[in-house]
Structure formats: C-alpha cells, structure tokens
PDB file of C-alpha atoms in Angstrom:
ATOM      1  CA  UNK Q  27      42.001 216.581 132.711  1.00 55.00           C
ATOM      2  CA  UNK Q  28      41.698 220.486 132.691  1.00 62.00           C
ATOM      3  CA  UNK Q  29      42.786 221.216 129.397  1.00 78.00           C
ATOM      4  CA  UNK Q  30      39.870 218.618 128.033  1.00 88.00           C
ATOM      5  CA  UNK Q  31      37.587 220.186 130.338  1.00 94.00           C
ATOM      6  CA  UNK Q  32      34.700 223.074 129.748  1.00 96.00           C
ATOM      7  CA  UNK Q  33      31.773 223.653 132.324  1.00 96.00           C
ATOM      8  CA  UNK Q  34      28.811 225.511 130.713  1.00 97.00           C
ATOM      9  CA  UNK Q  35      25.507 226.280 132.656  1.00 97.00           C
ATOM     10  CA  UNK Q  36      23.911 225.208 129.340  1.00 97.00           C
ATOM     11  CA  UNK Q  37      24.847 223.803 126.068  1.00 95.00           C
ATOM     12  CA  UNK Q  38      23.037 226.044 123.450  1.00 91.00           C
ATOM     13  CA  UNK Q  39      26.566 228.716 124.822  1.00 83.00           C
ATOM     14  CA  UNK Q  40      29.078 225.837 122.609  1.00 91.00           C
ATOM     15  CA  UNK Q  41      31.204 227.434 120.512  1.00 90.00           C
ATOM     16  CA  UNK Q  42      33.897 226.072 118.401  1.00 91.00           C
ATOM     17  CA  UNK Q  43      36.029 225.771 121.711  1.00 93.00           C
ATOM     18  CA  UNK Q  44      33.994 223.165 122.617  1.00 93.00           C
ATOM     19  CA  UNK Q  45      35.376 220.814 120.148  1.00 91.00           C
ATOM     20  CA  UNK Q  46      37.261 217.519 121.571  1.00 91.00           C
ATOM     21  CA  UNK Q  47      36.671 218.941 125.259  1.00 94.00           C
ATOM     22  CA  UNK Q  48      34.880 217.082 128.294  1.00 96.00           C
ATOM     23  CA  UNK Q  49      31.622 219.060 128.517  1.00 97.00           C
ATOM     24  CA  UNK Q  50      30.115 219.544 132.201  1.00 97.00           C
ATOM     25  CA  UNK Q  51      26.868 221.298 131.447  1.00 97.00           C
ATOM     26  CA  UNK Q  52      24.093 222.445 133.500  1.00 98.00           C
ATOM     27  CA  UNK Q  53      21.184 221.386 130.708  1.00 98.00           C
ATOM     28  CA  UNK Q  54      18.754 218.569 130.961  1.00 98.00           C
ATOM     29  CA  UNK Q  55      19.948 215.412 128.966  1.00 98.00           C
ATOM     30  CA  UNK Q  56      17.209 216.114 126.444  1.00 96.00           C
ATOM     31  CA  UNK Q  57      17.719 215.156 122.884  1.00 93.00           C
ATOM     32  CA  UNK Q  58      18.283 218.801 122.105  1.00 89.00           C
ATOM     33  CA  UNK Q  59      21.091 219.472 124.474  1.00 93.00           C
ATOM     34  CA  UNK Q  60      22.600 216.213 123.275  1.00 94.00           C
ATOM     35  CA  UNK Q  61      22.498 217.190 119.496  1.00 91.00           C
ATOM     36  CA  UNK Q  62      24.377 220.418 120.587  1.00 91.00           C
ATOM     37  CA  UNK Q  63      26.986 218.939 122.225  1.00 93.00           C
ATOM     38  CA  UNK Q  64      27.434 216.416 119.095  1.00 92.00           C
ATOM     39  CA  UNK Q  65      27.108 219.404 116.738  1.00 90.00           C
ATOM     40  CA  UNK Q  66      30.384 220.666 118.918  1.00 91.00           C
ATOM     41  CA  UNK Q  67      31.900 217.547 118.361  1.00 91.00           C
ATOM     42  CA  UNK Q  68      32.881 217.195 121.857  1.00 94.00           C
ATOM     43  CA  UNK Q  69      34.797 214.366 123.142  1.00 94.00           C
ATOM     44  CA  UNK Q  70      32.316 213.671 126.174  1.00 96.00           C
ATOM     45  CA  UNK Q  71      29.123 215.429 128.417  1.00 97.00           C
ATOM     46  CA  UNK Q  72      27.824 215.545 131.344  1.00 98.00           C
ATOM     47  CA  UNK Q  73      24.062 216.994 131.251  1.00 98.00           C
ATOM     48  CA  UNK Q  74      21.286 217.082 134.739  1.00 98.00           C
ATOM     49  CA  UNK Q  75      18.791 214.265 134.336  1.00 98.00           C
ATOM     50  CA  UNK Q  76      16.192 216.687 134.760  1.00 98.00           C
ATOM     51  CA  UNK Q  77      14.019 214.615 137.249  1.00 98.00           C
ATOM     52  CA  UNK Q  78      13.957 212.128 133.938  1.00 98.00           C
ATOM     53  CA  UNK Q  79      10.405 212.672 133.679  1.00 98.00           C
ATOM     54  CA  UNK Q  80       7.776 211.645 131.186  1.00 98.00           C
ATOM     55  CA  UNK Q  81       8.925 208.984 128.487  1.00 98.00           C
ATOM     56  CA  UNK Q  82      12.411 209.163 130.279  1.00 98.00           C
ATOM     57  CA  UNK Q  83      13.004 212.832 128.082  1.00 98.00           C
ATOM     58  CA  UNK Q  84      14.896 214.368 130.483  1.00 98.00           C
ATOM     59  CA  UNK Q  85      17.960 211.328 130.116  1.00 98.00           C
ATOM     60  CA  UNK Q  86      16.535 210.667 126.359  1.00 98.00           C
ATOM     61  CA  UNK Q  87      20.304 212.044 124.683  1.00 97.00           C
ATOM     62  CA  UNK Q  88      22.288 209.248 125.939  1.00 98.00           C
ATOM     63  CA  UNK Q  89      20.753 207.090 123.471  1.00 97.00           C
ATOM     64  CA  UNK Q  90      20.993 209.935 120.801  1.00 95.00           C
ATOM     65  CA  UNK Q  91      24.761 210.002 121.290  1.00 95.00           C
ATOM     66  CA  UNK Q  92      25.576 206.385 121.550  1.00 95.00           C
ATOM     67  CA  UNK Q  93      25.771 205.453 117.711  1.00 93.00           C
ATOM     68  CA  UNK Q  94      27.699 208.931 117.184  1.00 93.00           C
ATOM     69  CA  UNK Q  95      30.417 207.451 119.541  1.00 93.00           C
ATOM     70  CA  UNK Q  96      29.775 210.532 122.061  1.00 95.00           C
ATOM     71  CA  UNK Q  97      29.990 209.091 125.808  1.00 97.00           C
ATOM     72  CA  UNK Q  98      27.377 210.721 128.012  1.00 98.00           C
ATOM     73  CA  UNK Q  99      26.014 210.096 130.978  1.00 98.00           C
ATOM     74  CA  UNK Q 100      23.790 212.434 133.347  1.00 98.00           C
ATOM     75  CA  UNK Q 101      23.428 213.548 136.977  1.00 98.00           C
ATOM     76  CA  UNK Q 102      20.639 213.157 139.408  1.00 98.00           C
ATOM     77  CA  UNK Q 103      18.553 216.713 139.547  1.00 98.00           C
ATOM     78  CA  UNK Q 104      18.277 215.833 143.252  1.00 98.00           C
ATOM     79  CA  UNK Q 105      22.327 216.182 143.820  1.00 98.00           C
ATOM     80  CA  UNK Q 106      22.884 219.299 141.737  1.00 98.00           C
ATOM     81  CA  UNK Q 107      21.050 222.723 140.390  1.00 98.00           C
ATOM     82  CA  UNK Q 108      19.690 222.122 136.890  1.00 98.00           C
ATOM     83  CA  UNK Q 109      21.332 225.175 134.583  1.00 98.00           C
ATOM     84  CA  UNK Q 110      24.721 225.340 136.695  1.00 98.00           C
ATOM     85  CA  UNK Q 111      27.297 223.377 135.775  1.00 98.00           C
ATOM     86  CA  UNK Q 112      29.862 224.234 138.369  1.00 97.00           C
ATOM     87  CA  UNK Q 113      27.391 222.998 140.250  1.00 98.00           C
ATOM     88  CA  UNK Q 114      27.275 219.771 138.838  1.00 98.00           C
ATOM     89  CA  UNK Q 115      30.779 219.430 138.818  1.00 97.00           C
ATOM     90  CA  UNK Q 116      31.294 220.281 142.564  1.00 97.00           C
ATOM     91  CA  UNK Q 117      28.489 217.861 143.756  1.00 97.00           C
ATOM     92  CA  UNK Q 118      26.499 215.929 141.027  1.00 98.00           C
ATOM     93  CA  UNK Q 119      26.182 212.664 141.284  1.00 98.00           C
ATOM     94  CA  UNK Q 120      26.323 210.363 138.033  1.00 98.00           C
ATOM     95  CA  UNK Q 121      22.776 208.642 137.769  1.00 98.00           C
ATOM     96  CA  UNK Q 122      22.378 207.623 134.112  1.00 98.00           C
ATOM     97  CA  UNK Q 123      25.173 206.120 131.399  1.00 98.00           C
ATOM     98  CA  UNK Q 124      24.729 204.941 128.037  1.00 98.00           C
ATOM     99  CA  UNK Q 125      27.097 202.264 126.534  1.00 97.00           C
ATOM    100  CA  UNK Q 126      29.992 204.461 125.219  1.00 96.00           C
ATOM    101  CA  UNK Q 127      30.637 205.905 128.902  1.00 97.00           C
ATOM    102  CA  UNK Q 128      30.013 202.614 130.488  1.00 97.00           C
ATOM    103  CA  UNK Q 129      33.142 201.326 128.927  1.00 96.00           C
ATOM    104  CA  UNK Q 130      35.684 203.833 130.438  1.00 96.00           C
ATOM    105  CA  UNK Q 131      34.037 202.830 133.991  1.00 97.00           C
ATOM    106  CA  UNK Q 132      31.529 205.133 134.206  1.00 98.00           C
ATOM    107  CA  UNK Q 133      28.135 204.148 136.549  1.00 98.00           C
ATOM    108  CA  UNK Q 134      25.699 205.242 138.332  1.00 98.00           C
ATOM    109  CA  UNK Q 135      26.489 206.901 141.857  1.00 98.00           C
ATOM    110  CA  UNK Q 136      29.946 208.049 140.661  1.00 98.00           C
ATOM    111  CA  UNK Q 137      30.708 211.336 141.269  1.00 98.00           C
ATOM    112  CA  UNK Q 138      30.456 213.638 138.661  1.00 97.00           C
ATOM    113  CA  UNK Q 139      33.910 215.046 138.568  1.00 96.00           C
ATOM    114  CA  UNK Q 140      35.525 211.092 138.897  1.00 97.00           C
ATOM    115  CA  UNK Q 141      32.962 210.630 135.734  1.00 97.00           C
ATOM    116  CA  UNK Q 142      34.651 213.678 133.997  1.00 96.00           C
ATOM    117  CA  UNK Q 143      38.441 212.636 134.813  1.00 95.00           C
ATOM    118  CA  UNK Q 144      37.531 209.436 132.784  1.00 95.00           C
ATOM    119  CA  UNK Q 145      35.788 210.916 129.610  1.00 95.00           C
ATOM    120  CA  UNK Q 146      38.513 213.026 129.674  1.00 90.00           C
ATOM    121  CA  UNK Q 147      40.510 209.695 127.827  1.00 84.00           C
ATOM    122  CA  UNK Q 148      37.776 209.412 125.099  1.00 83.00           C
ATOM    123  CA  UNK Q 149      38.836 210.230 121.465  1.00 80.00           C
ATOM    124  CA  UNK Q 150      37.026 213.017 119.312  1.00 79.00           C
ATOM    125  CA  UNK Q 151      33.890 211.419 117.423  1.00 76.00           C
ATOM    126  CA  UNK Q 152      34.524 210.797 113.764  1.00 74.00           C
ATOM    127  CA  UNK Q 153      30.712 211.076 113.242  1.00 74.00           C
ATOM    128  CA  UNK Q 154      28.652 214.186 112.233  1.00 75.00           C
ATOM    129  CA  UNK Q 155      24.689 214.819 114.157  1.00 73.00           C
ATOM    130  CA  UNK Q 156      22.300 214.718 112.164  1.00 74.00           C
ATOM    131  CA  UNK Q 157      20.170 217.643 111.616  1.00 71.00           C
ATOM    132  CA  UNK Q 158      18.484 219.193 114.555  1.00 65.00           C
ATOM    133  CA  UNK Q 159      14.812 218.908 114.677  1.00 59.00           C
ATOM    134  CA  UNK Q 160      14.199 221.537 116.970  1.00 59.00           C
ATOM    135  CA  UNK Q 161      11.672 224.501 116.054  1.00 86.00           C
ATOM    136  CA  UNK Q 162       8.789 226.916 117.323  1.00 90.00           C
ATOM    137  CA  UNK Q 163       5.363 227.112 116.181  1.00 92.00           C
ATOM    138  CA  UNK Q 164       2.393 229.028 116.810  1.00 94.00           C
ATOM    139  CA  UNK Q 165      -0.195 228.149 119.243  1.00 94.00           C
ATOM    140  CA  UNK Q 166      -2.741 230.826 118.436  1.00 89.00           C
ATOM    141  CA  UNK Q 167      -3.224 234.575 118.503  1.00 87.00           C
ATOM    142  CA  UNK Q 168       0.079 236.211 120.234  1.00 92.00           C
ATOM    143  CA  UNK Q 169       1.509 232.672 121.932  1.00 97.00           C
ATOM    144  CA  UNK Q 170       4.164 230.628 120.840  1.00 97.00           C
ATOM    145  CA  UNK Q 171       5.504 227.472 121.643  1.00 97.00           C
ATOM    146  CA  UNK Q 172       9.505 226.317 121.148  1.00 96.00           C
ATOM    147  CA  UNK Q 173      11.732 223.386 122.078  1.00 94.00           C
ATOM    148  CA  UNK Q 174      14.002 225.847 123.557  1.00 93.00           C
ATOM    149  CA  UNK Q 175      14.566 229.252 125.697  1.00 93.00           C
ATOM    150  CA  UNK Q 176      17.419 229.710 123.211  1.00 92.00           C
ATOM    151  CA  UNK Q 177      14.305 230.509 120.670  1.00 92.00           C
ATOM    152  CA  UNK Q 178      13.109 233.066 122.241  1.00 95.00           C
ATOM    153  CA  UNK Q 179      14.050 236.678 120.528  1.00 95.00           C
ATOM    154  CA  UNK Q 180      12.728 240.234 120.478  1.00 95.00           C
ATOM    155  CA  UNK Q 181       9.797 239.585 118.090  1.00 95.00           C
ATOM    156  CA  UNK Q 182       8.449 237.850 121.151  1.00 97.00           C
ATOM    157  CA  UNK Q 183       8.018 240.746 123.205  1.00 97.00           C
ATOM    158  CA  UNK Q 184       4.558 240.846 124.719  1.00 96.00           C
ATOM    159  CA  UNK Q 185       3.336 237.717 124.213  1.00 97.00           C
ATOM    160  CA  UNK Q 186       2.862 234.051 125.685  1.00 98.00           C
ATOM    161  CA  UNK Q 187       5.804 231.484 125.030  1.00 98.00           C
ATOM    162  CA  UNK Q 188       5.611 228.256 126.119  1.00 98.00           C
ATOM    163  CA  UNK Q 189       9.293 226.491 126.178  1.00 97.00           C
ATOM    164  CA  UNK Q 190      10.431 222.725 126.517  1.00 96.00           C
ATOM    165  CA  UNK Q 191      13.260 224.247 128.283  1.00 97.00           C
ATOM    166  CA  UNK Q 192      13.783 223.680 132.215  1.00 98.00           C
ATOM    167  CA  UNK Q 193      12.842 226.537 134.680  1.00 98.00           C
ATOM    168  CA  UNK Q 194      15.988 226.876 136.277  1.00 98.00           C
ATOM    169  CA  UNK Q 195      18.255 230.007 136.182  1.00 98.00           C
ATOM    170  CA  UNK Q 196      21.402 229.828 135.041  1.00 97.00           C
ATOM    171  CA  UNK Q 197      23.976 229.914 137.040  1.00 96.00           C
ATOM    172  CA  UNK Q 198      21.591 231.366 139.072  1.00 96.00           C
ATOM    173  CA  UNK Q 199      21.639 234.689 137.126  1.00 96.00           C
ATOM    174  CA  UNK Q 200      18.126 236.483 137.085  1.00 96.00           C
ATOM    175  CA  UNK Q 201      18.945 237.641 133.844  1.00 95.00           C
ATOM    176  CA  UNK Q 202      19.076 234.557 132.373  1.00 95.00           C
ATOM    177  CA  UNK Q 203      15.253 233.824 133.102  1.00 96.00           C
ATOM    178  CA  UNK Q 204      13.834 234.962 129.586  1.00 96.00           C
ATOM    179  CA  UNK Q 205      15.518 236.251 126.734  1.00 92.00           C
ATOM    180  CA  UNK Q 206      12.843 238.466 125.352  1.00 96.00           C
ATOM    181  CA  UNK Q 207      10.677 240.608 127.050  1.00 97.00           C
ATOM    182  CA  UNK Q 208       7.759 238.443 126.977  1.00 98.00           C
ATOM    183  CA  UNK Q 209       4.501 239.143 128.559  1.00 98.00           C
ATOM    184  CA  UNK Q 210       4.194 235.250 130.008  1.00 98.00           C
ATOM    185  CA  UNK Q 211       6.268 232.048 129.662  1.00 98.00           C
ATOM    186  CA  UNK Q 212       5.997 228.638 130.736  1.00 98.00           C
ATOM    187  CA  UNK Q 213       9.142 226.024 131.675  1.00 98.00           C
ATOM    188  CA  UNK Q 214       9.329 222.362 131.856  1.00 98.00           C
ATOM    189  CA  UNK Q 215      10.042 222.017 136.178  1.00 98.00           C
ATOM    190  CA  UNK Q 216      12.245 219.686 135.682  1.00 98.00           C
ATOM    191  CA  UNK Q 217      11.064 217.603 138.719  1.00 98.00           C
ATOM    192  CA  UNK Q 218      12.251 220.816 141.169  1.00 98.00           C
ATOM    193  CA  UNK Q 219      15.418 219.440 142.398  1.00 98.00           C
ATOM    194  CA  UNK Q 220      17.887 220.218 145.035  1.00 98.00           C
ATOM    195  CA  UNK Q 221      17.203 223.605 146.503  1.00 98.00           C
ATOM    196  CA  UNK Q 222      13.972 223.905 143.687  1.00 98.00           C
ATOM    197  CA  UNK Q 223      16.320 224.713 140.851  1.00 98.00           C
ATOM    198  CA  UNK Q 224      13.944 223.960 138.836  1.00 98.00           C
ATOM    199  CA  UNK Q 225      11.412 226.953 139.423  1.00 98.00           C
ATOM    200  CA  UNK Q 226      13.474 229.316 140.256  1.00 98.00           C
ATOM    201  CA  UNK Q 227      12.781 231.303 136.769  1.00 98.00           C
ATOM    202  CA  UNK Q 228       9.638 231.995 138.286  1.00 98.00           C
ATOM    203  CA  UNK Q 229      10.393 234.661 140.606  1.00 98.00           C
ATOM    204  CA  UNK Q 230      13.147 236.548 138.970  1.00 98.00           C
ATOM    205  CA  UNK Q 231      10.333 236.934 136.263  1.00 98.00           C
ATOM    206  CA  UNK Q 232       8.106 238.510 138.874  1.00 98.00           C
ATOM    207  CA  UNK Q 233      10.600 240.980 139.280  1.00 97.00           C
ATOM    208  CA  UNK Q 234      10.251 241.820 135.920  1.00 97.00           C
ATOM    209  CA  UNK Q 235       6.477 242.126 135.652  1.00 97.00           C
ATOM    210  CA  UNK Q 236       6.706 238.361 133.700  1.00 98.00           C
ATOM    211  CA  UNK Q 237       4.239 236.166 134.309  1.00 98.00           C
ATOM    212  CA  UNK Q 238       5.617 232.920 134.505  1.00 98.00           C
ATOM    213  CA  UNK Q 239       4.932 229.298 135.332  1.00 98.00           C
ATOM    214  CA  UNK Q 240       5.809 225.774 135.376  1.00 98.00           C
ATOM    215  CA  UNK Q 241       4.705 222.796 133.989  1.00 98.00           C
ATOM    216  CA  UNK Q 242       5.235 219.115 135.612  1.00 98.00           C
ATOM    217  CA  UNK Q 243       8.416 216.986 134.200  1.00 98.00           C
ATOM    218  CA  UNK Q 244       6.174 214.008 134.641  1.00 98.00           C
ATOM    219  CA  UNK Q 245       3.466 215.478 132.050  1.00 98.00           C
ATOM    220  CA  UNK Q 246       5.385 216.432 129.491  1.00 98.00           C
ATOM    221  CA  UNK Q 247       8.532 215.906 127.925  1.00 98.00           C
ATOM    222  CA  UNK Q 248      11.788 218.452 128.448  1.00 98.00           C
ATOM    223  CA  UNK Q 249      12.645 219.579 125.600  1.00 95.00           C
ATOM    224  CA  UNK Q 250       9.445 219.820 123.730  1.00 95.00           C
ATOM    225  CA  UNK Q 251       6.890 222.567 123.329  1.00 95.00           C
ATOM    226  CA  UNK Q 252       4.542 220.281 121.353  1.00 95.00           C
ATOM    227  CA  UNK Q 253       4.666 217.924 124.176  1.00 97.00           C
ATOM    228  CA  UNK Q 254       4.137 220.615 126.842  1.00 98.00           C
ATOM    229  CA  UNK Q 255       1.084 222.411 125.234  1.00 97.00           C
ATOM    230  CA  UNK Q 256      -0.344 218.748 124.360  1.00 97.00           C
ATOM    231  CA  UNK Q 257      -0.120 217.156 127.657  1.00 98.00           C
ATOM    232  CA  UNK Q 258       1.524 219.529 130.335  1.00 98.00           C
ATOM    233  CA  UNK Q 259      -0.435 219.951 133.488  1.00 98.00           C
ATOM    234  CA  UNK Q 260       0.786 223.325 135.413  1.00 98.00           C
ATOM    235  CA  UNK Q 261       2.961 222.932 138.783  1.00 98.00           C
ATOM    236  CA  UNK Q 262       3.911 225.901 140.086  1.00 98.00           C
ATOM    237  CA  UNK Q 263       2.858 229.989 139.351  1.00 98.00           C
ATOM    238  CA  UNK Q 264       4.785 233.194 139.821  1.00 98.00           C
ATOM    239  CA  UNK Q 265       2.517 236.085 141.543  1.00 98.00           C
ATOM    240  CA  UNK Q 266       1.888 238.105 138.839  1.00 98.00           C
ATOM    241  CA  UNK Q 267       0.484 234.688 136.888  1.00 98.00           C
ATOM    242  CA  UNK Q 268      -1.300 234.526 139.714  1.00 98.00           C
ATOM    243  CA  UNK Q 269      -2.678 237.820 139.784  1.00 98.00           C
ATOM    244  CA  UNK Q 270      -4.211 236.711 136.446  1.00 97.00           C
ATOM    245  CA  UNK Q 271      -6.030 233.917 137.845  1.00 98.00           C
ATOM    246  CA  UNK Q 272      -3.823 231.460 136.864  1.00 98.00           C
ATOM    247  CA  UNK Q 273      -3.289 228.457 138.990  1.00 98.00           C
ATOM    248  CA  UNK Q 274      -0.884 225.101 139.705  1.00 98.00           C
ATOM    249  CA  UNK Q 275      -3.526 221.884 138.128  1.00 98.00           C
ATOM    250  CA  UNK Q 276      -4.904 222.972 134.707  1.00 98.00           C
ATOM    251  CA  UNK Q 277      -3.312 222.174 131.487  1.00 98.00           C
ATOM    252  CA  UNK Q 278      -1.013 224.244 129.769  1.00 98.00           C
ATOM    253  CA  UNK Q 279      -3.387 224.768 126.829  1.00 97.00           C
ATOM    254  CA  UNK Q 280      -5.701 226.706 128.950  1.00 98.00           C
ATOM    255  CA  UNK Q 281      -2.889 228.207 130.481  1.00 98.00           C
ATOM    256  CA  UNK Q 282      -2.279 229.862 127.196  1.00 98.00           C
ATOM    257  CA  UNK Q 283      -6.091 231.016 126.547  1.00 97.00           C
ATOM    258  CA  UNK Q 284      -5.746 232.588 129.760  1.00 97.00           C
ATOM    259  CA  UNK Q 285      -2.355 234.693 129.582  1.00 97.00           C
ATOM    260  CA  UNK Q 286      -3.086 235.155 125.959  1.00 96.00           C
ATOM    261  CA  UNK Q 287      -6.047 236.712 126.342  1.00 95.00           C
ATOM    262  CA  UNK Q 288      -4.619 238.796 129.222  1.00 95.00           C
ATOM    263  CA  UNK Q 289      -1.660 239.920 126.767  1.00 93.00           C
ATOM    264  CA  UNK Q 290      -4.627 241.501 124.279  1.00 87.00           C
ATOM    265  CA  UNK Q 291      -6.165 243.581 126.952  1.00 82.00           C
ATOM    266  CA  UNK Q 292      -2.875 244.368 127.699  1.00 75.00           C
ATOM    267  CA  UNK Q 293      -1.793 245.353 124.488  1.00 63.00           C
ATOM    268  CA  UNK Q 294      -4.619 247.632 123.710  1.00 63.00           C
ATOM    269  CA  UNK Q 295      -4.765 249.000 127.123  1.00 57.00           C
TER     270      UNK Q 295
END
C-alpha cells in the first residue's frame, strides 16, 4: 500500500504526483477538495467530514466523485484534527462512504488506515472533473469573500476575507493560518472537533495582529463564501477581533461592516 499512498494536510498542495495514488488528506470533504483530488486523477481519498454541517457540505464530495469512478469516503472531525492528515491516518475513523468505496468493503467505523489499505486496489479513473466552480467575489469596500484559503494572495493585504475554508491549521503550522497579510478573516469551524482543530487559526492570527474568527459549520456551508456571508452566524473570536467589538452570535455580514470599517480607519491612520 505505500507506494499508492500520499498524506497531504490539504488537497489544494496535489501535484502531478498525486496521480493514481491513495490520497489521505486533512481537508473537509467539500465539493472543492473533492474536485481537486479528481483534477489529480487520484485513484482514491480520504478527506475530514468537517462536523458535516449545514446541507451535509462538509461530506457533499462523495457524491461529486461517485459518477467519476473516484472512491471516497470521509472521517469523523471528532476522531481526527481537520487540516492534518497524518493525523487522520494515525487515528481517523471512517464515518461517511459513497458507493464506489462501499464496494471494496469500506464502512463506517473502519479505521482510516484499514480504509486506505483497501482503496489502495482501486484502478485510476478514466473520467476527467468537470470544471471547478470555485471563485472570490467582492463583498463591499476592502472585503472579500472566496471558496477557499488557497485564494487568498498579496493583493489582499489589509483587508477583510471571508473563506469557505475550515479554521484549522495545518499540520498544525501557525504559518499556515492565512496566506496574505490580511487585516481580518473569517473560517468555516468546521464543528470544532477533537482537540478544537477547528479554531485553532484563530490564535496563531492573534499573534500576528490578524483579526480572525469563526463561523458555525451548522450555518453555513464549508466550502462556500457565498454561503458563509449569506447565512453564517459567528462562533468563536480571536482577541484582537475582539478588541474591535466583535463578538461569537451575529452574522457574518455584519461581521464584515464591522472589521471593514475598522480596516479604513486603519488604513488612513
């Protein structure tokens, strides 16, 4: 099985490796991840069910891969660190399958590394994914909103991002927390998870002067900035959001008036 086999803390890192290898990654089993793992043509993944969350987003890539021929299945968020996929490997336990991984044995309460051993048999997909529909758009004077952290570049610097991306570090690297140097951002919290994976962005952003937050899993969907700035409903704040009077219970849309108009006094100050 180790030859097949490449563990990733998250899926938007494929590269051309990737192709016709068992993928054990540390991303939620969003639609996104799972069109990046068919775009590498792997033979098989293994994704974090994210807490599943609202409209089931967070497992909503099994049935994305199923008529590509990909088997997939995810691990419960509450036996492994969302964004590491050692992790996952070393303790996740399998708690959603779609219909190509059922057939080489695969179910729910497996362990994640039996679940790997077996994809490990599948062939490469003949199929192509279809075109990603992933983007960013603007939600008003210096904030943006994107379907993933992997959006985020330098022309963000100083201003508000909201992501559909998890708020778990990577691996557990602080580094990995924002890619820009952004003057707020908000993450999906992926239901928290074992040891509160999923907001642990928030204070490695403190240490960077970042305010940060999170929104609930269960009022939004992973994966989806649109979704987060319609409907999220912050969960958690980092102390310097904090210090800006932001707090856990409004909506993400105010959320953004608030650290947006914080990042204009901030600007011209």
């Amino acid at each position: 099985m180790l030859d097949r086999l490449i563990v990733v803390d998250s899926v938007t890192r494929l590269g051309p490796e990737a192709q016709g290898r068992v993928i054990v990654g540390g991303s939620h089993g969003g639609v996104y991840a799972a069109y990046l793992a068919a775009k590498a043509r792997v033979a098989g993944v293994l994704l974090n069910d994210a807490g599943v969350g609202l409209q089931g987003a967070g497992i909503a890539g099994l049935a994305y891969l199923d008529p590509l021929g990909i088997p997939a299945a995810c691990c419960s968020h509450r036996s492994a660190r969302i964004g590491d996929g050692f992790d996952l490997l070393a303790r996740g336990l399998v708690s959603h399958v779609n219909a190509a991984a059922a057939t080489l044995g695969i179910e729910p309460g497996m362990w994640c590394r039996e679940a790997a051993r077996r994809l490990a048999g599948a062939p490469v997909p003949a199929v192509d994914a279809p075109d990603s529909v992933e983007s960013r758009f603007a939600i008003g004077p210096r904030a943006t909103a994107m379907d993933s952290n992997s959006l985020m570049t330098p022309a963000d610097d100083g201003t508000v991002v909201v992501t559909g991306s998890h708020g778990g570090l990577l691996g557990g690297r602080p580094e990995t927390a924002a890619r820009a140097a952004v003057f707020a951002a908000l993450y999906n919290d992926a239901d928290g998870g074992i040891d509160g994976a999923g907001f642990t962005r928030l204070p490695a952003l403190d240490a960077r002067g970042i305010a940060a937050a999170t929104y609930s899993a269960w009022t939004a969907r992973i994966g989806d900035g649109r979704s987060a700035v319609e409907t999220g409903i912050v969960s958690a704040v980092n102390a310097r959001a904090a210090s800006l009077g932001l707090k856990p219970g409004g909506t993400v849309r105010d959320a953004v008036t608030l650290l947006a108009q914080a990042s204009m006094k901030d600007h011209r100050a």
